[in-house]
């Protein structure tokens, strides 16, 4: 036999069992998005490289999968250029298109391209794969799904509350206990301001973002090393050791940031969002965390991150408010707020906690054993009747040995087997076998439809 | 403003309205596949080029989208090879991966790669995009979805009946009246045999496949031109002009092909499949059509093609039985039968006949007008209550002018608007406005949950 075929590293096949679980995840997220009035769009897998390049930093440009032009792809490249072997430069001659790297840039491109057809505010969601030529490792793939919801064209903080309710409802449905961490970029700006280092906000937040991992001492050392003054680091200490309830933290912050207009605006926003979300009623723990920074240069207001309470794993959802989604495509002033569910990590959490409902484990409910032509003809009719009642079922396609047929039902985790033999055929009944309990019961097709 | 961004030719953005319709199509097909015990798999968008190349003919190789290797993609290519500019040869050095061209080859690869984990028979379905570097034109895209269902590892004709029932049920749900055309490769072989030209089966079937388009006279001319003998063409005439019911056609064929064992086997199979499908009860018209050939070199038994009765459009679904799915990957003897729904054409047919149910047209059912902080806080709670009842709703995020808010509901085709003003807030009621009828009614949130 020829060499066994394989798939590119970092990519995955999904078996029926895995697909049932993945569908459960995507369907749940999609249903909650839809219940909240978000509307789905899809964009092409390929975008023009001119749309993608330069949007993800230099490293990101390298991680884009580029598609070789069709036909004579060397047309327009001179021999000299070829022999020079400058790969990045040659790429732009050889390739016009690349695979989507995330859903945000294609969304921004979509908004600009279709701005005359769109109504603002625009609440869109998008669930599609993205591709990155990253080095594959455990939990990191070259093809994976993102599940994004954004509201653009509105500054109202009701949108933040809406998105937090969505997060709460999605994880409530999954049965995953979560903590939603909240922060606000304006609070971070305020902190940098009051400690007298307003220009160093990036260094400061990058450092304090590491508190959970390396502890306060090391954060302080890093700040000093980066040239933040001793005095500023000292002033930072009460903020780094904020504790208590959200109300208490906000109270302390109000005093600490009193002299910063921006900081106080951030506190006001946090109060509104936290108050409104709790009033709307959520199950999740809501925790103000001033060390939360997440892609700071992108977010301008609320910052959101979700952790699972019972599993050690990174952030399983994140998001925040941004000011200028589409400026890079020449359309200014489109602000918005969005969240992104990490489907692969949620998949891992659900697996670890074994939280999948039984519907996500087996899709086919019943198999008719095949005893020959007459019996299978009757079974086909029964199957049609059951499907009308929404019951997934199949007739084993061959009159094979009983053991083989039962093995098939077993291997495919089909919970019920229906036996229509000569006897049952005469009486117009079906022997229904519960594969788990091992019990069997003689019923009519209508009784089975009602029972299952 | 910078140049308006665009997407690669032959690709599409899907707006919320289009997505709602597409989801309706895919969800319907998926639900019927699942009701019949088919189990979903997904394969990566990229396959190794060694998996894809040589599987679709020379033309197909050209139409594959190839992905440029990451990093130093010229490594391993000499200056001489570069300057030689042999693009097809260079491609294999520059690219290891390509985008999926169809779902059949990846499925075959999947079966071989996972054969130790699979149970046969294996009933799989797969709904994923495929990519072809074809010249784009009306109705032909470079990225489009295929919806395939196959049963492999069984020769039983019950599978054909199963698939025909699926086709019937899918189009019954869509409300599209269809004709399912059936043929059998063995009948075509029998025809070639009895007219004394068994080796010329491809030429013969390619010619008679055109009867509908060019008429019998031209088919005859083409056959003679291709070197089929006068005598053979004469013998072919009663077959080309077969008419009457399926039973009458089968009757005539039985006489004409009596001396061909293969032909008679084909007739027997057709009788079984047609008889069984009609006994199972279908709505679609079932029509034996000996001129149907479809990818002859691939199919070995039943051949299936579906036409819409009320719209002039090509085949909207097709399929058939094949003998050797996985031979190309070194695993012999895997036979099966499959069908493929043409989602883009179905989309066009549903649009032309305006057959989308209202659920596929609007997703959000109700919008709360925003009259300010107190009112919107109450609306958030009402919205939560309605979502619990499965009603998609949203609170307009800003206290904007009434005209703007109503315009939003209108533009997004939201059928109901809820008004919670000072008055309603006091009474604990909601004014529900039916946007289509223009009527309004004062109700409690529970009454609205029950009504919608």
mmCIF file with all atom_site columns, N, CA, C and O in Angstrom, chain B residues 123-138:
data_model
loop_
_atom_site.group_PDB
_atom_site.id
_atom_site.type_symbol
_atom_site.label_atom_id
_atom_site.label_alt_id
_atom_site.label_comp_id
_atom_site.label_asym_id
_atom_site.label_entity_id
_atom_site.label_seq_id
_atom_site.pdbx_PDB_ins_code
_atom_site.Cartn_x
_atom_site.Cartn_y
_atom_site.Cartn_z
_atom_site.occupancy
_atom_site.B_iso_or_equiv
_atom_site.pdbx_formal_charge
_atom_site.auth_seq_id
_atom_site.auth_comp_id
_atom_site.auth_asym_id
_atom_site.auth_atom_id
_atom_site.pdbx_PDB_model_num
ATOM 1  N N  . UNK B 1 123 ? -21.524 6.363  7.262   1.00 0.00 ? 123 UNK B N  1
ATOM 2  C CA . UNK B 1 123 ? -22.433 7.340  6.643   1.00 0.00 ? 123 UNK B CA 1
ATOM 3  C C  . UNK B 1 123 ? -21.967 8.722  7.064   1.00 0.00 ? 123 UNK B C  1
ATOM 4  O O  . UNK B 1 123 ? -22.174 9.109  8.198   1.00 0.00 ? 123 UNK B O  1
ATOM 5  N N  . UNK B 1 124 ? -21.309 9.428  6.157   1.00 0.00 ? 124 UNK B N  1
ATOM 6  C CA . UNK B 1 124 ? -20.796 10.733 6.568   1.00 0.00 ? 124 UNK B CA 1
ATOM 7  C C  . UNK B 1 124 ? -21.418 11.848 5.725   1.00 0.00 ? 124 UNK B C  1
ATOM 8  O O  . UNK B 1 124 ? -21.724 11.669 4.578   1.00 0.00 ? 124 UNK B O  1
ATOM 9  N N  . UNK B 1 125 ? -21.582 13.012 6.365   1.00 0.00 ? 125 UNK B N  1
ATOM 10 C CA . UNK B 1 125 ? -21.869 14.186 5.554   1.00 0.00 ? 125 UNK B CA 1
ATOM 11 C C  . UNK B 1 125 ? -20.875 15.273 5.882   1.00 0.00 ? 125 UNK B C  1
ATOM 12 O O  . UNK B 1 125 ? -20.212 15.245 6.924   1.00 0.00 ? 125 UNK B O  1
ATOM 13 N N  . UNK B 1 126 ? -20.755 16.211 4.976   1.00 0.00 ? 126 UNK B N  1
ATOM 14 C CA . UNK B 1 126 ? -19.736 17.253 5.085   1.00 0.00 ? 126 UNK B CA 1
ATOM 15 C C  . UNK B 1 126 ? -20.261 18.480 4.339   1.00 0.00 ? 126 UNK B C  1
ATOM 16 O O  . UNK B 1 126 ? -20.687 18.382 3.196   1.00 0.00 ? 126 UNK B O  1
ATOM 17 N N  . UNK B 1 127 ? -20.271 19.615 5.021   1.00 0.00 ? 127 UNK B N  1
ATOM 18 C CA . UNK B 1 127 ? -20.736 20.873 4.428   1.00 0.00 ? 127 UNK B CA 1
ATOM 19 C C  . UNK B 1 127 ? -19.636 21.896 4.647   1.00 0.00 ? 127 UNK B C  1
ATOM 20 O O  . UNK B 1 127 ? -19.466 22.399 5.754   1.00 0.00 ? 127 UNK B O  1
ATOM 21 N N  . UNK B 1 128 ? -18.855 22.161 3.631   1.00 0.00 ? 128 UNK B N  1
ATOM 22 C CA . UNK B 1 128 ? -17.720 23.062 3.778   1.00 0.00 ? 128 UNK B CA 1
ATOM 23 C C  . UNK B 1 128 ? -17.455 23.775 2.450   1.00 0.00 ? 128 UNK B C  1
ATOM 24 O O  . UNK B 1 128 ? -17.847 23.303 1.389   1.00 0.00 ? 128 UNK B O  1
ATOM 25 N N  . UNK B 1 129 ? -16.746 24.915 2.529   1.00 0.00 ? 129 UNK B N  1
ATOM 26 C CA . UNK B 1 129 ? -16.409 25.601 1.286   1.00 0.00 ? 129 UNK B CA 1
ATOM 27 C C  . UNK B 1 129 ? -15.289 24.878 0.530   1.00 0.00 ? 129 UNK B C  1
ATOM 28 O O  . UNK B 1 129 ? -14.481 24.168 1.138   1.00 0.00 ? 129 UNK B O  1
ATOM 29 N N  . UNK B 1 130 ? -15.271 25.065 -0.763  1.00 0.00 ? 130 UNK B N  1
ATOM 30 C CA . UNK B 1 130 ? -14.168 24.587 -1.605  1.00 0.00 ? 130 UNK B CA 1
ATOM 31 C C  . UNK B 1 130 ? -13.726 25.766 -2.465  1.00 0.00 ? 130 UNK B C  1
ATOM 32 O O  . UNK B 1 130 ? -14.449 26.754 -2.598  1.00 0.00 ? 130 UNK B O  1
ATOM 33 N N  . UNK B 1 131 ? -12.522 25.646 -3.004  1.00 0.00 ? 131 UNK B N  1
ATOM 34 C CA . UNK B 1 131 ? -11.943 26.775 -3.741  1.00 0.00 ? 131 UNK B CA 1
ATOM 35 C C  . UNK B 1 131 ? -11.425 26.319 -5.101  1.00 0.00 ? 131 UNK B C  1
ATOM 36 O O  . UNK B 1 131 ? -10.753 25.287 -5.197  1.00 0.00 ? 131 UNK B O  1
ATOM 37 N N  . UNK B 1 132 ? -11.739 27.057 -6.140  1.00 0.00 ? 132 UNK B N  1
ATOM 38 C CA . UNK B 1 132 ? -11.238 26.744 -7.483  1.00 0.00 ? 132 UNK B CA 1
ATOM 39 C C  . UNK B 1 132 ? -10.860 28.036 -8.200  1.00 0.00 ? 132 UNK B C  1
ATOM 40 O O  . UNK B 1 132 ? -11.644 28.972 -8.234  1.00 0.00 ? 132 UNK B O  1
ATOM 41 N N  . UNK B 1 133 ? -9.668  28.025 -8.797  1.00 0.00 ? 133 UNK B N  1
ATOM 42 C CA . UNK B 1 133 ? -9.183  29.223 -9.487  1.00 0.00 ? 133 UNK B CA 1
ATOM 43 C C  . UNK B 1 133 ? -9.760  29.311 -10.893 1.00 0.00 ? 133 UNK B C  1
ATOM 44 O O  . UNK B 1 133 ? -9.065  29.622 -11.855 1.00 0.00 ? 133 UNK B O  1
ATOM 45 N N  . UNK B 1 134 ? -11.051 29.039 -11.011 1.00 0.00 ? 134 UNK B N  1
ATOM 46 C CA . UNK B 1 134 ? -11.787 29.123 -12.259 1.00 0.00 ? 134 UNK B CA 1
ATOM 47 C C  . UNK B 1 134 ? -11.985 30.575 -12.651 1.00 0.00 ? 134 UNK B C  1
ATOM 48 O O  . UNK B 1 134 ? -11.963 31.437 -11.795 1.00 0.00 ? 134 UNK B O  1
ATOM 49 N N  . UNK B 1 135 ? -12.216 30.809 -13.929 1.00 0.00 ? 135 UNK B N  1
ATOM 50 C CA . UNK B 1 135 ? -12.570 32.171 -14.326 1.00 0.00 ? 135 UNK B CA 1
ATOM 51 C C  . UNK B 1 135 ? -13.958 32.469 -13.772 1.00 0.00 ? 135 UNK B C  1
ATOM 52 O O  . UNK B 1 135 ? -14.916 31.761 -14.066 1.00 0.00 ? 135 UNK B O  1
ATOM 53 N N  . UNK B 1 136 ? -14.099 33.503 -12.929 1.00 0.00 ? 136 UNK B N  1
ATOM 54 C CA . UNK B 1 136 ? -15.419 33.775 -12.337 1.00 0.00 ? 136 UNK B CA 1
ATOM 55 C C  . UNK B 1 136 ? -16.424 34.203 -13.413 1.00 0.00 ? 136 UNK B C  1
ATOM 56 O O  . UNK B 1 136 ? -16.053 34.878 -14.356 1.00 0.00 ? 136 UNK B O  1
ATOM 57 N N  . UNK B 1 137 ? -17.643 33.789 -13.268 1.00 0.00 ? 137 UNK B N  1
ATOM 58 C CA . UNK B 1 137 ? -18.733 34.280 -14.132 1.00 0.00 ? 137 UNK B CA 1
ATOM 59 C C  . UNK B 1 137 ? -20.034 34.106 -13.370 1.00 0.00 ? 137 UNK B C  1
ATOM 60 O O  . UNK B 1 137 ? -20.032 33.593 -12.258 1.00 0.00 ? 137 UNK B O  1
ATOM 61 N N  . UNK B 1 138 ? -21.118 34.566 -13.978 1.00 0.00 ? 138 UNK B N  1
ATOM 62 C CA . UNK B 1 138 ? -22.410 34.515 -13.292 1.00 0.00 ? 138 UNK B CA 1
ATOM 63 C C  . UNK B 1 138 ? -22.671 33.110 -12.721 1.00 0.00 ? 138 UNK B C  1
ATOM 64 O O  . UNK B 1 138 ? -22.655 32.126 -13.453 1.00 0.00 ? 138 UNK B O  1
#
